[in-house]
Coordinates of C-alpha atoms and ligand atoms in Angstrom, one line a residue:
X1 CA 48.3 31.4 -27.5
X2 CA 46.2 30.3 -24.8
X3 CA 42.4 29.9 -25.2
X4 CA 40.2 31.6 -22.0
X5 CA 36.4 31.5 -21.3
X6 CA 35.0 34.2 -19.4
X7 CA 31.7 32.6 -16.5
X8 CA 30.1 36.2 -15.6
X9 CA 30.9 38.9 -17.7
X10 CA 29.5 41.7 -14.8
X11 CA 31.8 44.5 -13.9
X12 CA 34.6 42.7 -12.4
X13 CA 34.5 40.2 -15.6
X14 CA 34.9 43.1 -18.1
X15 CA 37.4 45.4 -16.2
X16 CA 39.6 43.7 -15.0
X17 CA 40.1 39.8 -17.1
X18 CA 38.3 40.7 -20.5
X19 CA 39.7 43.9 -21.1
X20 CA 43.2 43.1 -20.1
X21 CA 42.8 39.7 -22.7
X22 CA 41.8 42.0 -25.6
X23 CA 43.8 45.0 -25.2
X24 CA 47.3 44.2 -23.3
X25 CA 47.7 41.0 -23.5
X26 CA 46.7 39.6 -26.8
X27 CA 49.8 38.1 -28.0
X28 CA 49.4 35.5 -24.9
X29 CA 46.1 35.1 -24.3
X30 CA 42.5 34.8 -26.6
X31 CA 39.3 35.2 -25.2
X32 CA 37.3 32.1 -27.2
X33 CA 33.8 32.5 -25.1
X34 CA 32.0 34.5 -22.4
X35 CA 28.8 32.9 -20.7
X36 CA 26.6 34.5 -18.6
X37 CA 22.8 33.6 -17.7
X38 CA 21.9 37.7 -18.8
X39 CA 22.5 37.1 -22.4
X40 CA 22.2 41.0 -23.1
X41 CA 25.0 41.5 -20.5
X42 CA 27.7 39.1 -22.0
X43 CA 26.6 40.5 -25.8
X44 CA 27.0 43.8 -24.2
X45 CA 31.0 43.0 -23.0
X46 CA 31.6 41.6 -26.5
X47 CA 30.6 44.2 -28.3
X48 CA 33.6 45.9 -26.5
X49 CA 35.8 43.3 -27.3
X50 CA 37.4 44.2 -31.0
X51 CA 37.2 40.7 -32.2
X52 CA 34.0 38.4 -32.2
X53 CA 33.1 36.0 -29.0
X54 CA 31.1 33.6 -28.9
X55 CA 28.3 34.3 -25.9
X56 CA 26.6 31.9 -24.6
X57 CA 24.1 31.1 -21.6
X58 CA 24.8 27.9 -21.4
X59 CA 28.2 26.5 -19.5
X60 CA 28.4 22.9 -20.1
X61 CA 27.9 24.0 -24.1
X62 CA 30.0 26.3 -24.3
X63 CA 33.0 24.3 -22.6
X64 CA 31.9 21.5 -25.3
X65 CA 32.4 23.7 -28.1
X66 CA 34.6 26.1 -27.3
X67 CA 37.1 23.5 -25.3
X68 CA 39.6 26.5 -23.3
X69 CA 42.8 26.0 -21.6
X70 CA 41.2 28.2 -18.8
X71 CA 37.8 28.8 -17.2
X72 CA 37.9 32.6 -15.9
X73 CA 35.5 32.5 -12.9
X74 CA 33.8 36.2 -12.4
X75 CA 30.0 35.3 -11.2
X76 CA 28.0 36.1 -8.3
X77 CA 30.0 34.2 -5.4
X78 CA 27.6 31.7 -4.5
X79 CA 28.0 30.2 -8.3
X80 CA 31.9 29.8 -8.1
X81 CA 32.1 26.8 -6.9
X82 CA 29.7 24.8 -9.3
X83 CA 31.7 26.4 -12.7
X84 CA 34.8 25.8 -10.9
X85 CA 34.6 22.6 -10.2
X86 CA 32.5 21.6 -13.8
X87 CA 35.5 22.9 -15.0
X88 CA 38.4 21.0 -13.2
X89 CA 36.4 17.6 -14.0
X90 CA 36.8 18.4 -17.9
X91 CA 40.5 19.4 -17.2
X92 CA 40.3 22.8 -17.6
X93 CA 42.6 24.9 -15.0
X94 CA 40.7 27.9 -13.4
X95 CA 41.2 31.4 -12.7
X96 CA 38.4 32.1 -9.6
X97 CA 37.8 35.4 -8.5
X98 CA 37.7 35.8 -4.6
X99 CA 36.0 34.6 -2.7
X100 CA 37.4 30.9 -3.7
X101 CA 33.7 30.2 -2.7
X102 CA 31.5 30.8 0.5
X103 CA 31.1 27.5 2.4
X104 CA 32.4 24.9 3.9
X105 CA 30.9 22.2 1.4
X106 CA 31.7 23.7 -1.8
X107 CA 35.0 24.9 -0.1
X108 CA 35.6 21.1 0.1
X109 CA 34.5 20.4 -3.3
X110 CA 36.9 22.1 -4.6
X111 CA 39.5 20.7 -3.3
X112 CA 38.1 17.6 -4.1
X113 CA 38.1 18.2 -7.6
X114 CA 41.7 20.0 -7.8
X115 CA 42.8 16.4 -6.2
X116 CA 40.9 14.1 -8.7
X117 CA 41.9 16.1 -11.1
X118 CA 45.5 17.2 -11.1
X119 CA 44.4 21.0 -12.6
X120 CA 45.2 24.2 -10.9
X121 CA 43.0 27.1 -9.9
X122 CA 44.6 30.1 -8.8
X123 CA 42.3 32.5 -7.0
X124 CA 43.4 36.0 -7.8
X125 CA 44.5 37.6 -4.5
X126 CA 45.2 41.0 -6.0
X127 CA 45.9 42.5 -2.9
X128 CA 49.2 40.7 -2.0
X129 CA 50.0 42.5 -5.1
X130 CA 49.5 46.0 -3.4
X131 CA 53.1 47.6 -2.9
X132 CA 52.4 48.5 0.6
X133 CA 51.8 44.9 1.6
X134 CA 54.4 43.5 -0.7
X135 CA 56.8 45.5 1.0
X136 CA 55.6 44.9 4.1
X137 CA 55.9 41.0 3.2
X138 CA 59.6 41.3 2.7
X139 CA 60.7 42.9 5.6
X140 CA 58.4 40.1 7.9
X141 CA 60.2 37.2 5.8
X142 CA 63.6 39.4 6.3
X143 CA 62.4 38.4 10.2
X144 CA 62.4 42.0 11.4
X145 CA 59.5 41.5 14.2
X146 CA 60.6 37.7 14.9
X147 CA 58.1 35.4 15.5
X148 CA 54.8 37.0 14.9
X149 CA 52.8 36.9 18.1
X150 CA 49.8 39.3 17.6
X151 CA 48.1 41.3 15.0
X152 CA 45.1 43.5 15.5
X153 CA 43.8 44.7 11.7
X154 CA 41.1 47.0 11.5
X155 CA 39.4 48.0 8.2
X156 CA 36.8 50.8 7.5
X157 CA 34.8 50.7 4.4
X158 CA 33.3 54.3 4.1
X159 CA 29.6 54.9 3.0
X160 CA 30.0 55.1 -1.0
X161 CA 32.0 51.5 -0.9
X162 CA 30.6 50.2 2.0
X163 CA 27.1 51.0 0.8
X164 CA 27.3 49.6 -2.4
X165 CA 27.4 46.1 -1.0
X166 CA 24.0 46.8 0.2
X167 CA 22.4 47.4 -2.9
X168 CA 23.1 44.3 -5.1
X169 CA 23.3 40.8 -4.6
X170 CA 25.8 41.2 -1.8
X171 CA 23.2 42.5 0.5
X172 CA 22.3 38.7 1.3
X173 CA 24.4 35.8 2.9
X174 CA 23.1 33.4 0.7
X175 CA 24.9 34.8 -2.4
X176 CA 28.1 35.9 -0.7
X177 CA 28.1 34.6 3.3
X178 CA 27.7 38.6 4.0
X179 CA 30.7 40.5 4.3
X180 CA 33.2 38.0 6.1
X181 CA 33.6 36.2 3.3
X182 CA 32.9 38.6 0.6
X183 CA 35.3 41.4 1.6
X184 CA 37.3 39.7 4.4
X185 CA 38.7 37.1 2.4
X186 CA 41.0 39.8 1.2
X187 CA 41.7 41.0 4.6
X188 CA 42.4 37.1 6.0
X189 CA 44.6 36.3 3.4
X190 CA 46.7 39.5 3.7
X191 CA 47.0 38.3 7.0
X192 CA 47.6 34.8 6.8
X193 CA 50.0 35.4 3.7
X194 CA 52.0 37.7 5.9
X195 CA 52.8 36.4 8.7
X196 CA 53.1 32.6 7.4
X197 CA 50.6 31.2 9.3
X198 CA 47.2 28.7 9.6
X199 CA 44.1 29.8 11.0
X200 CA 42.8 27.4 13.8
X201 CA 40.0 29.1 15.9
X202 CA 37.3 32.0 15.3
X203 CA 35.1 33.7 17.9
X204 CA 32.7 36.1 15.8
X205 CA 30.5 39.2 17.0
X206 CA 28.4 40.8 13.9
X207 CA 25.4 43.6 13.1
X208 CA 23.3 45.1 11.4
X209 CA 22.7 48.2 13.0
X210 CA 23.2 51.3 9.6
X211 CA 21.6 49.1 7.3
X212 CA 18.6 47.4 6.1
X213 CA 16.0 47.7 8.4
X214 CA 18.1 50.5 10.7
X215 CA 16.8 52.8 8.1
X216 CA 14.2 55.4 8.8
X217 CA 12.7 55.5 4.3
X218 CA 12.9 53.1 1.8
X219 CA 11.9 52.2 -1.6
X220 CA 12.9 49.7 -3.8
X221 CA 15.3 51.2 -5.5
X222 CA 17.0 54.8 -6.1
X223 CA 15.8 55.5 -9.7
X224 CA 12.2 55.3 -8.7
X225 CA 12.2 56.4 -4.8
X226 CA 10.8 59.2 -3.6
X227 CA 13.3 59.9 -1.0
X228 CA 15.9 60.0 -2.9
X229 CA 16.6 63.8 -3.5
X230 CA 17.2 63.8 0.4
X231 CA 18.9 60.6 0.8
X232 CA 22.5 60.3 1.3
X233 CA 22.9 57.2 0.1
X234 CA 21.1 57.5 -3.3
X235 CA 23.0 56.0 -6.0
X236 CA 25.5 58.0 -8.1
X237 CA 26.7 56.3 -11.3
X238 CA 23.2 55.7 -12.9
X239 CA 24.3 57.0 -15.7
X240 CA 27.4 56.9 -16.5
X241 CA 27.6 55.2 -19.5
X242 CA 29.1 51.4 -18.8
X243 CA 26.4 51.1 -15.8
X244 CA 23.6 52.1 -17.7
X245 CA 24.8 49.6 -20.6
X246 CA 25.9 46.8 -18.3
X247 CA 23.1 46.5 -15.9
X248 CA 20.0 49.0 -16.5
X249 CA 19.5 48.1 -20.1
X250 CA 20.0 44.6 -19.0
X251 CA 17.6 44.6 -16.2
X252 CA 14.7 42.8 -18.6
X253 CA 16.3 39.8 -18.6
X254 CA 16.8 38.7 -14.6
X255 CA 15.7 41.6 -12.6
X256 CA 19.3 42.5 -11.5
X257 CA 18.8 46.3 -9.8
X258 CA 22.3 48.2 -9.4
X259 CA 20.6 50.4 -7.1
X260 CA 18.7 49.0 -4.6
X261 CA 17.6 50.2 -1.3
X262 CA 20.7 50.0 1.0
X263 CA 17.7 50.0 4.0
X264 CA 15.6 47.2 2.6
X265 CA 14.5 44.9 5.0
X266 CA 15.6 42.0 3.2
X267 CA 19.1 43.0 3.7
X268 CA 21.0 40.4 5.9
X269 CA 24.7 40.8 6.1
X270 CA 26.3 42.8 8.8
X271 CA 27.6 46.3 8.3
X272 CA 29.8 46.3 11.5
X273 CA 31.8 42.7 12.5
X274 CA 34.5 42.0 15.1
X275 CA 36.6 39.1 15.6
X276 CA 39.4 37.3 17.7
X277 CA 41.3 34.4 15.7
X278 CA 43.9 32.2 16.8
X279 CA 46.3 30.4 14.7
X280 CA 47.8 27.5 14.5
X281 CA 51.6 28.4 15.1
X282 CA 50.5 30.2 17.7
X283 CA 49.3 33.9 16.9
X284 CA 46.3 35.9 17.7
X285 CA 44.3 38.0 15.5
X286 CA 41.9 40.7 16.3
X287 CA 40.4 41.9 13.7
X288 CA 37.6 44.4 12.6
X289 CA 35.3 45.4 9.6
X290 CA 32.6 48.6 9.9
X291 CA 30.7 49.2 6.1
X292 CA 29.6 52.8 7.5
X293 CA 33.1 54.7 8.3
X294 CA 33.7 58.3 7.1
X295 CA 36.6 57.7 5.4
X296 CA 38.0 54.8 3.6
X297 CA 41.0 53.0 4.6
X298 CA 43.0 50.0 7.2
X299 CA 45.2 50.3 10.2
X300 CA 47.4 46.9 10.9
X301 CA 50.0 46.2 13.9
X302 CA 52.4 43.1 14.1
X303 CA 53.7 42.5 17.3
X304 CA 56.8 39.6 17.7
X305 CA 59.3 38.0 19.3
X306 CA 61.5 41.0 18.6
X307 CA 59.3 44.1 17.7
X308 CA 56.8 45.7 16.4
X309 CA 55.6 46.4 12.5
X310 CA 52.4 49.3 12.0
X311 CA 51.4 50.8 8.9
X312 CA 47.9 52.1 7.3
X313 CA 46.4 53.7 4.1
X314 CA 43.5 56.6 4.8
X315 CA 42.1 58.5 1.8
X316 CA 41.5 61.4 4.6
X317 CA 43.6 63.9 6.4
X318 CA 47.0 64.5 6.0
X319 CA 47.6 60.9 4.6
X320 CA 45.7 61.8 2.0
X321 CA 47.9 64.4 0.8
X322 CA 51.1 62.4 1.3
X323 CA 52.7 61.0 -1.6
X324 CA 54.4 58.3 0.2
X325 CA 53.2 55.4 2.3
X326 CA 55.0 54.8 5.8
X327 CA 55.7 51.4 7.6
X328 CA 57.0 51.8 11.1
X329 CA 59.0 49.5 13.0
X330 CA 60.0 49.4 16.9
X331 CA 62.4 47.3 18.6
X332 CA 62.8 46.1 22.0
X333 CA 65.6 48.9 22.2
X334 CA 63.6 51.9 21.7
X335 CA 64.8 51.9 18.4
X336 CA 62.3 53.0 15.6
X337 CA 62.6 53.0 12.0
X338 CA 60.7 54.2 8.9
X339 CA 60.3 52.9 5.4
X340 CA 58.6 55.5 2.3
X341 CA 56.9 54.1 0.3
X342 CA 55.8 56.3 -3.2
X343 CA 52.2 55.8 -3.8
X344 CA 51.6 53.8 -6.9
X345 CA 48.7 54.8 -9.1
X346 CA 46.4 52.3 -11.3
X347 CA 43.7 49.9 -9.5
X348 CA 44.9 48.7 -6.3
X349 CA 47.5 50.4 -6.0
X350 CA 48.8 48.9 -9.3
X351 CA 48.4 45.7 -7.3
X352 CA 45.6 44.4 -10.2
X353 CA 48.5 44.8 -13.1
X354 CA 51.2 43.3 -11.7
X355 CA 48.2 40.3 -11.1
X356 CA 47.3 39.9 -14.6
X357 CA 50.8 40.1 -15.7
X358 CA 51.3 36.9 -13.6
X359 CA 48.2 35.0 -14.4
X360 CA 48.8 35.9 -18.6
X361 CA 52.7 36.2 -19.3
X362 CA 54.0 34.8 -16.2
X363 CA 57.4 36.2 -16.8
X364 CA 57.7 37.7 -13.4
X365 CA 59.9 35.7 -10.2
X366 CA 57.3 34.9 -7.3
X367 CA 59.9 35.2 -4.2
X368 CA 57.2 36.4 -1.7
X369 CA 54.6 33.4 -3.2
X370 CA 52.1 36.0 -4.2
X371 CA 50.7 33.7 -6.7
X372 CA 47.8 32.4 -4.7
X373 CA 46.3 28.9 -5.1
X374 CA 43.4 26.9 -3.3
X375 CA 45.1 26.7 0.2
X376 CA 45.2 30.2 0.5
X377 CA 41.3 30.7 -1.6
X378 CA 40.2 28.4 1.3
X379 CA 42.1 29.4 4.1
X380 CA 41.0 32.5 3.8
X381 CA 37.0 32.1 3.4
X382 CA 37.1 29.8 6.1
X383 CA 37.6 32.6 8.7
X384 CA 34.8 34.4 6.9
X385 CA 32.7 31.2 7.1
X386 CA 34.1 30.0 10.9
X387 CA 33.1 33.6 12.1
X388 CA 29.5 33.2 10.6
X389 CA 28.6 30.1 12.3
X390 CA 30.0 31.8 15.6
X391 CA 28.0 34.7 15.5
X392 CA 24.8 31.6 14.6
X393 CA 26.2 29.4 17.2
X394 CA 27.5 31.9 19.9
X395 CA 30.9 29.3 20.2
X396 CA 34.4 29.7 18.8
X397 CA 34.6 27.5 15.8
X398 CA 37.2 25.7 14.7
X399 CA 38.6 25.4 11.1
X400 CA 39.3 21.9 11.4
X401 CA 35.1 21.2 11.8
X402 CA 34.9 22.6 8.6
X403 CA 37.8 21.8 6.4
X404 CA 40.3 18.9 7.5
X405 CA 43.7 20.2 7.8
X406 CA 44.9 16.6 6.8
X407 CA 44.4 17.4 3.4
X408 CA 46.8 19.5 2.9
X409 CA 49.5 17.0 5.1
X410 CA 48.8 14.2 2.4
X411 CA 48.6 16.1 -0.8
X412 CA 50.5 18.8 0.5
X413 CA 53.0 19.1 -3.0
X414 CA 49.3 19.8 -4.9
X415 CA 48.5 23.2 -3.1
X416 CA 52.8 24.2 -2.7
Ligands
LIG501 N1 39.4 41.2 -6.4 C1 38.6 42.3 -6.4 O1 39.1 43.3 -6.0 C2 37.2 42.2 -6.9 C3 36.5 43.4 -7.2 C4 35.2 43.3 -7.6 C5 34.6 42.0 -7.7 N2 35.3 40.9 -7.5 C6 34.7 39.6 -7.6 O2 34.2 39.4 -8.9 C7 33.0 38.6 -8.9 C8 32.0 39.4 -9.7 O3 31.7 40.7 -9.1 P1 31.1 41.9 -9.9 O4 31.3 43.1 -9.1 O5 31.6 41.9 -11.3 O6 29.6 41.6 -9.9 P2 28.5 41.8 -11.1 O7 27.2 41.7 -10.4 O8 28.9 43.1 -11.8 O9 28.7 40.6 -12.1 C9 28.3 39.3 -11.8 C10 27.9 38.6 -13.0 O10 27.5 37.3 -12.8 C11 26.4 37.0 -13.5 N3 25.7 35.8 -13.0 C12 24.8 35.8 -11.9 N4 24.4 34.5 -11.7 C13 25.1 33.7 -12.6 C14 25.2 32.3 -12.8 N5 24.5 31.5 -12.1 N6 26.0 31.9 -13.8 C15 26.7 32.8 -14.6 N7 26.7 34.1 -14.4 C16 25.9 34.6 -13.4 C17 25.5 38.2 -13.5 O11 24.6 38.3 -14.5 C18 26.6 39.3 -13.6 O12 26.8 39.6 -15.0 C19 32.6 38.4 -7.5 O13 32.9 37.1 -7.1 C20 33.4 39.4 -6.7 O14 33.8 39.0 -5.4 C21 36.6 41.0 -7.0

């Protein structure tokens, strides 16, 4: 039986790593401690655990008395990095929720500590899990565009997701370098992991322009604004009974709001981002985020040596109503072909279960290399991170001025 800590027991903490511990995977795997700096949050996710937890506020006490095989890493993104690497140094392997972290500096931390350390952290990539993309994965490894010369990926968040990300912590770079790291580091490492390849370059455009201070009212926050009968964005799951638990009757202890003004001026991230990336083997990327579509949903196309791959997922239109997912591919012939794909249900596409089933039994073959470690965590951010200095610093930016590629060349069997 292996021993786990939970660091930030919010939404993500509970739902997906908690939960799963106590209810489907409880012959492998004990959750022995949950820490959080809201006490009443982390007594609130025990009590729904149906054995007793310790809770604590405290990290360095509860690794001393607790002593896990694994560190579960579910906080605020800004605070990965310190638990992560407080964690490595006392030889405890680590589970780290994307983002791996949000900067270059802790981004090199990390690593530093996975190399003086020897331990592992595995930074759950849940999409790769996805069975669109897992297909799609095979059939690029099977070769069936060539060399991959060009991808253009666009992704539209519509205005329930993409607003949410404007009311909480999200809302500023500081906790989460905005969106591009946040939310991209998904996209990036879809990318990256499909077509086999190292980002080198980033040029970066971003705004603010639906958002924050684009907004004609505000108020502090939904529960107590007087727009809100009018307002489209007004918050909908006040009350539904796990957010009123897990952060309303919590908000006495650290002022966390679930339902912030998504036009406060504070806000700093950008709803709408564009970007051209090269990589290192050679392909370009252009790539695309809004946070204020109408519809939710992504659009890729991989061009190569010897064709052409395109598939998307909409929750609108005619796709909507489809029960099977289509990838298309062209040939240099005029030749096109078409794979179904049945639509899976669960969270991500059932992407989030086959996850967990890896990171607790680990009785399932990794062909594809889903299982993602802290070359792909930090490949990934650092297009976020790249493309926010070039929006500050109107230049590309390079990947190398920010994390040396020769770390991987001489420790390259640590991160395989
Ligand atoms: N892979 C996915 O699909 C996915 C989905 C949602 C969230 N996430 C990730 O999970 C993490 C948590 O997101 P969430 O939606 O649960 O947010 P949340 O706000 O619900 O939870 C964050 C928790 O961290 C706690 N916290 C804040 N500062 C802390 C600190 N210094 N030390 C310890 N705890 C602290 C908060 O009190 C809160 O309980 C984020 O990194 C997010 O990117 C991933």
């Amino acid at each position: 039986m292996k021993e786990y800590v939970l660091v930030g027991s919010g939404g993500r903490g509970y739902w997906m790593y908690a939960s799963a511990i106590a209810e489907r995977y409880n012959d492998v795997a004990h959750l022995a401690g949950i820490m959080d700096v809201n006490r009443k949050r982390a007594e609130y996710v025990e009590s729904l655990i149906p054995y007793e937890v310790p809770v604590y506020t405290d990290f360095d006490k509860m690794m001393e008395e607790v002593r896990p095989d694994c560190a579960i890493v579910t906080t605020v993104d800004r605070f990965h990095s310190q638990y992560v690497v407080k964690a490595l140094d006392l030889g405890v392997d680590v589970i780290c929720e994307k983002p791996m972290t949000m900067d270059a500096d802790s981004c090199n931390a990390i690593l530093d500590a996975e190399e003086r350390n020897g331990r592992r952290i595995t930074v759950t990539f849940n999409c790769r899990y996805m069975p669109l993309f897992t297909r799609m994965k095979e059939l690029l490894a099977q070769g069936v565009v060539g060399e991959v010369l060009n991808v253009h990926f666009e992704w539209m968040l519509d205005t329930v997701h993409g607003a949410d990300y404007f009311r909480r912590w999200h809302r500023k770079l500081e906790n989460c370098g905005g969106l591009l790291v946040h939310k991209s580091t998904h996209h990036f490492d879809i990318v990256n992991w499909l077509i086999g390849q190292e980002p080198a370059e980033v040029f970066a455009n971003g705004a603010l322009r639906f958002y924050g201070a684009a907004g004609e009212k505000r108020s502090e926050r939904c529960c107590t604004c007087p727009h809100a009968g009018e307002c489209e964005y007004v918050y909908q799951d006040s009350q539904v009974p796990w957010v009123k638990a897990m952060y309303y009757d919590c908000e006495s202890e650290d002022g966390y709001y679930r339902d912030r003004c998504v036009f406060a001026e504070e806000i700093d991230i950008y709803d709408t981002m564009s970007l051209a990336v090269k990589y290192r083997q050679g392909a370009l990327m252009s790539y695309s985020l809004v946070a204020h579509a109408p519809y939710e949903g992504w659009k890729i196309s991989i061009s190569g040596t010897k064709g052409r791959m395109e598939a998307c997922e909409f929750d609108t239109g005619t796709q909507a109503c489809d029960d099977c997912f289509h990838i298309k591919l062209f040939d240099r012939k005029g030749g096109t072909m078409t794979y179904d794909l049945k639509k899976e249900t669960g969270s991500h596409g059932g992407g989030d279960e086959r996850l967990l089933r890896m990171l607790f039994r680990g009785d399932l073959a990794d062909p594809l290399g889903q299982f993602a470690g802290s070359k792909d965590g930090s490949m990934s951010i650092l297009i976020g991170i790249a493309a926010n200095k070039s929006i500050r610093e109107h230049r590309p930016v390079t990947i190398e001025e920010l994390v040396s590629f020769d770390r991987w060349k001489e420790r390259k069997e640590a991160w395989e």
